[in-house]
CSV table of C-alpha atoms in Angstrom, one decimal:
chain,number,residue,atom,x,y,z
A,1,UNK,CA,0.0,0.0,0.0
A,2,UNK,CA,1.6,3.3,-1.2
A,3,UNK,CA,1.3,6.1,1.4
A,4,UNK,CA,0.9,9.7,0.3
A,5,UNK,CA,0.9,12.7,2.7
A,6,UNK,CA,-1.3,15.8,2.4
A,7,UNK,CA,0.3,18.9,0.9
A,8,UNK,CA,-0.3,21.0,4.0
A,9,UNK,CA,-2.0,23.9,2.3
A,10,UNK,CA,-1.1,27.3,3.8
A,11,UNK,CA,-3.1,28.2,6.9
A,12,UNK,CA,-5.4,31.2,6.3
A,13,UNK,CA,-6.1,30.1,2.7
A,14,UNK,CA,-9.7,31.0,1.8
A,15,UNK,CA,-11.9,28.0,1.0
A,16,UNK,CA,-11.9,27.5,-2.8
A,17,UNK,CA,-15.4,27.6,-4.3
A,18,UNK,CA,-17.0,24.5,-5.7
A,19,UNK,CA,-20.3,23.3,-7.3
A,20,UNK,CA,-20.6,19.6,-7.2
A,21,UNK,CA,-23.3,16.9,-7.4
A,22,UNK,CA,-24.2,14.6,-4.6
A,23,UNK,CA,-24.9,11.2,-6.2
A,24,UNK,CA,-27.2,10.0,-3.3
A,25,UNK,CA,-29.7,12.9,-3.8
A,26,UNK,CA,-28.9,14.5,-7.2
A,27,UNK,CA,-28.6,17.8,-5.4
A,28,UNK,CA,-25.7,20.2,-6.4
A,29,UNK,CA,-23.9,21.7,-3.5
A,30,UNK,CA,-21.6,24.8,-3.5
A,31,UNK,CA,-19.4,26.6,-0.9
A,32,UNK,CA,-22.2,29.1,-0.4
A,33,UNK,CA,-24.4,26.4,1.1
A,34,UNK,CA,-22.0,26.1,4.0
A,35,UNK,CA,-21.4,29.8,4.9
A,36,UNK,CA,-22.7,31.0,8.2
A,37,UNK,CA,-21.4,28.1,10.2
A,38,UNK,CA,-18.8,28.2,12.9
A,39,UNK,CA,-16.6,25.7,11.2
A,40,UNK,CA,-16.5,23.9,7.9
A,41,UNK,CA,-14.8,20.6,7.2
A,42,UNK,CA,-13.9,19.4,3.7
A,43,UNK,CA,-12.8,15.8,3.5
A,44,UNK,CA,-11.4,14.3,0.3
A,45,UNK,CA,-12.1,10.6,0.4
A,46,UNK,CA,-13.3,7.7,-1.7
A,47,UNK,CA,-15.0,4.3,-1.4
A,48,UNK,CA,-12.2,1.9,-1.8
A,49,UNK,CA,-9.1,3.4,0.1
A,50,UNK,CA,-8.1,1.3,3.2
A,51,UNK,CA,-7.2,4.5,5.0
A,52,UNK,CA,-10.7,5.9,4.5
A,53,UNK,CA,-12.3,2.7,5.4
A,54,UNK,CA,-10.2,2.6,8.6
A,55,UNK,CA,-11.7,5.9,9.8
A,56,UNK,CA,-15.0,6.6,8.0
A,57,UNK,CA,-17.3,5.4,10.8
A,58,UNK,CA,-15.5,7.5,13.4
A,59,UNK,CA,-15.4,10.5,11.0
A,60,UNK,CA,-19.2,10.3,10.6
A,61,UNK,CA,-19.7,10.0,14.4
A,62,UNK,CA,-17.3,13.0,15.0
A,63,UNK,CA,-19.1,15.2,12.5
A,64,UNK,CA,-22.5,14.2,13.9
A,65,UNK,CA,-21.3,15.1,17.4
A,66,UNK,CA,-20.2,18.6,16.4
A,67,UNK,CA,-23.0,19.5,14.0
A,68,UNK,CA,-25.3,20.9,16.7
A,69,UNK,CA,-22.5,23.2,17.8
A,70,UNK,CA,-22.0,24.8,14.3
A,71,UNK,CA,-19.9,22.4,12.3
A,72,UNK,CA,-20.8,21.9,8.7
A,73,UNK,CA,-19.1,19.2,6.6
A,74,UNK,CA,-18.8,17.8,3.1
A,75,UNK,CA,-16.8,14.9,1.6
A,76,UNK,CA,-15.6,14.9,-2.0
A,77,UNK,CA,-14.5,12.0,-4.1
A,78,UNK,CA,-12.2,13.1,-7.0
A,79,UNK,CA,-10.9,9.7,-8.1
A,80,UNK,CA,-10.8,8.6,-11.7
A,81,UNK,CA,-13.7,6.2,-11.8
A,82,UNK,CA,-12.8,4.8,-15.2
A,83,UNK,CA,-9.7,3.4,-13.6
A,84,UNK,CA,-11.3,2.8,-10.1
A,85,UNK,CA,-15.0,1.8,-10.7
A,86,UNK,CA,-15.4,1.1,-7.0
A,87,UNK,CA,-15.5,4.9,-6.6
A,88,UNK,CA,-18.3,5.4,-9.1
A,89,UNK,CA,-21.1,7.8,-8.3
A,90,UNK,CA,-23.5,4.9,-8.0
A,91,UNK,CA,-21.3,3.2,-5.4
A,92,UNK,CA,-20.8,6.5,-3.6
A,93,UNK,CA,-24.6,6.9,-3.3
A,94,UNK,CA,-24.9,3.3,-2.0
A,95,UNK,CA,-22.1,3.8,0.6
A,96,UNK,CA,-23.6,7.1,1.7
A,97,UNK,CA,-26.9,5.4,2.4
A,98,UNK,CA,-25.4,2.3,4.0
A,99,UNK,CA,-23.2,4.4,6.3
A,100,UNK,CA,-26.0,7.0,6.9
A,101,UNK,CA,-23.5,9.8,6.3
A,102,UNK,CA,-24.6,13.0,8.0
A,103,UNK,CA,-22.8,15.1,5.4
A,104,UNK,CA,-23.1,15.4,1.6
A,105,UNK,CA,-20.7,13.1,-0.3
A,106,UNK,CA,-19.9,14.9,-3.6
A,107,UNK,CA,-18.4,13.8,-6.8
A,108,UNK,CA,-15.6,15.9,-8.5
A,109,UNK,CA,-15.6,14.2,-11.9
A,110,UNK,CA,-13.3,16.8,-13.5
A,111,UNK,CA,-10.9,16.9,-10.5
A,112,UNK,CA,-10.9,20.7,-10.5
A,113,UNK,CA,-12.0,21.0,-6.9
A,114,UNK,CA,-9.3,18.6,-5.7
A,115,UNK,CA,-6.7,20.6,-7.6
A,116,UNK,CA,-8.0,23.9,-6.1
A,117,UNK,CA,-7.7,22.5,-2.6
A,118,UNK,CA,-4.3,20.9,-3.4
A,119,UNK,CA,-5.7,17.6,-2.2
A,120,UNK,CA,-3.2,14.8,-2.4
A,121,UNK,CA,-4.5,11.8,-0.5
A,122,UNK,CA,-7.6,10.0,0.8
A,123,UNK,CA,-8.5,11.0,3.4
A,124,UNK,CA,-7.3,14.6,3.2
A,125,UNK,CA,-8.9,17.1,5.6
A,126,UNK,CA,-9.3,20.9,5.3
A,127,UNK,CA,-11.0,22.6,8.3
A,128,UNK,CA,-12.1,26.2,7.9
A,129,UNK,CA,-13.2,28.8,10.5
A,130,UNK,CA,-16.4,30.8,10.4
A,131,UNK,CA,-14.7,33.2,8.0
A,132,UNK,CA,-13.9,30.3,5.6
A,133,UNK,CA,-10.2,30.6,6.2
A,134,UNK,CA,-8.1,27.4,6.6
A,135,UNK,CA,-7.4,26.8,10.3
A,136,UNK,CA,-6.4,23.1,10.2
A,137,UNK,CA,-5.1,20.7,7.7
A,138,UNK,CA,-3.8,17.4,8.8
A,139,UNK,CA,-4.5,14.0,10.2
A,140,UNK,CA,-7.8,12.7,11.7
A,141,UNK,CA,-5.6,11.0,14.3
A,142,UNK,CA,-2.4,8.9,14.5
A,143,UNK,CA,-4.1,5.6,13.7
A,144,UNK,CA,-3.4,3.9,10.4
A,145,UNK,CA,-4.6,0.6,8.9
A,146,UNK,CA,-2.6,-2.2,10.5
A,147,UNK,CA,-1.4,-0.1,13.4
A,148,UNK,CA,-2.2,-1.0,16.9
A,149,UNK,CA,-3.6,2.5,17.6
A,150,UNK,CA,-7.4,2.9,18.0
A,151,UNK,CA,-9.2,5.4,15.7
A,152,UNK,CA,-10.2,8.2,18.0
A,153,UNK,CA,-10.3,11.3,15.8
A,154,UNK,CA,-8.3,13.1,18.5
A,155,UNK,CA,-6.4,15.5,16.3
A,156,UNK,CA,-9.6,16.5,14.3
A,157,UNK,CA,-11.7,16.7,17.4
A,158,UNK,CA,-9.2,19.0,19.1
A,159,UNK,CA,-9.1,21.2,16.0
A,160,UNK,CA,-12.8,21.5,15.7
A,161,UNK,CA,-13.1,22.2,19.5
A,162,UNK,CA,-10.5,24.9,19.2
A,163,UNK,CA,-12.3,26.6,16.3
A,164,UNK,CA,-15.7,26.4,18.1
A,165,UNK,CA,-14.2,27.9,21.3
A,166,UNK,CA,-12.1,30.6,19.5
A,167,UNK,CA,-8.8,29.1,20.4
A,168,UNK,CA,-5.8,29.1,18.0
A,169,UNK,CA,-4.6,25.8,16.5
A,170,UNK,CA,-0.8,26.0,16.4
A,171,UNK,CA,0.7,25.1,13.0
A,172,UNK,CA,3.4,22.9,14.7
A,173,UNK,CA,0.6,20.8,16.3
A,174,UNK,CA,-0.7,19.9,12.8
A,175,UNK,CA,0.6,16.6,11.4
A,176,UNK,CA,-0.1,15.7,7.7
A,177,UNK,CA,-2.9,13.3,6.8
A,178,UNK,CA,-1.7,10.1,5.1
A,179,UNK,CA,-3.5,7.8,2.8
A,180,UNK,CA,-3.8,6.6,-0.8
A,181,UNK,CA,-3.0,9.1,-3.4
A,182,UNK,CA,-5.9,10.7,-5.3
A,183,UNK,CA,-6.4,8.7,-8.5
A,184,UNK,CA,-5.8,11.4,-11.1
A,185,UNK,CA,-7.0,11.2,-14.6
A,186,UNK,CA,-4.1,11.3,-17.1
A,187,UNK,CA,-2.9,14.9,-17.5
A,188,UNK,CA,-4.7,16.1,-14.3
A,189,UNK,CA,-1.9,15.3,-11.9
A,190,UNK,CA,-0.9,18.5,-10.0
A,191,UNK,CA,2.6,19.8,-10.3
A,192,UNK,CA,4.6,20.7,-7.3
A,193,UNK,CA,4.0,24.4,-7.8
A,194,UNK,CA,0.2,24.2,-8.3
């Protein structure tokens, strides 16, 4: 299993806009649908990645726990479904219903949103404050598939709590997320300077 780390986008970066469909409902969601919240979490994930499968139940539970306090969340699948049919919109919709996701699970067919966020792996997390400025980018917790560490969501939970209480999240306390690389369509792979 090849491991890819997140790019650690610069803190303070404004949330890039998007307009993407949710296969489970057919609704199109945009960044504007999430303004006015105290915090906004964007997670790049997919159906088949063992790193995502390792944490997705706890991710759903953590988001559900913080939604009443002002957290909004969305997940985005940007994988090339021609090469990875397990990540198809139909299978995304089925997984969303099976897991009872409490957040929209969107499909980035053109991979433009993944490039705008400089997403590199699944899962890759981007947590924005109420002004839609990036406050945290990093791991869900230190657990990885095959490790002896339990999935707790400790890092993400602490970051969400800090945003909701107005506390700073030190950059040095943010460790990169790690997972499978985004499955780019030929020619869509980001360059180091993008």
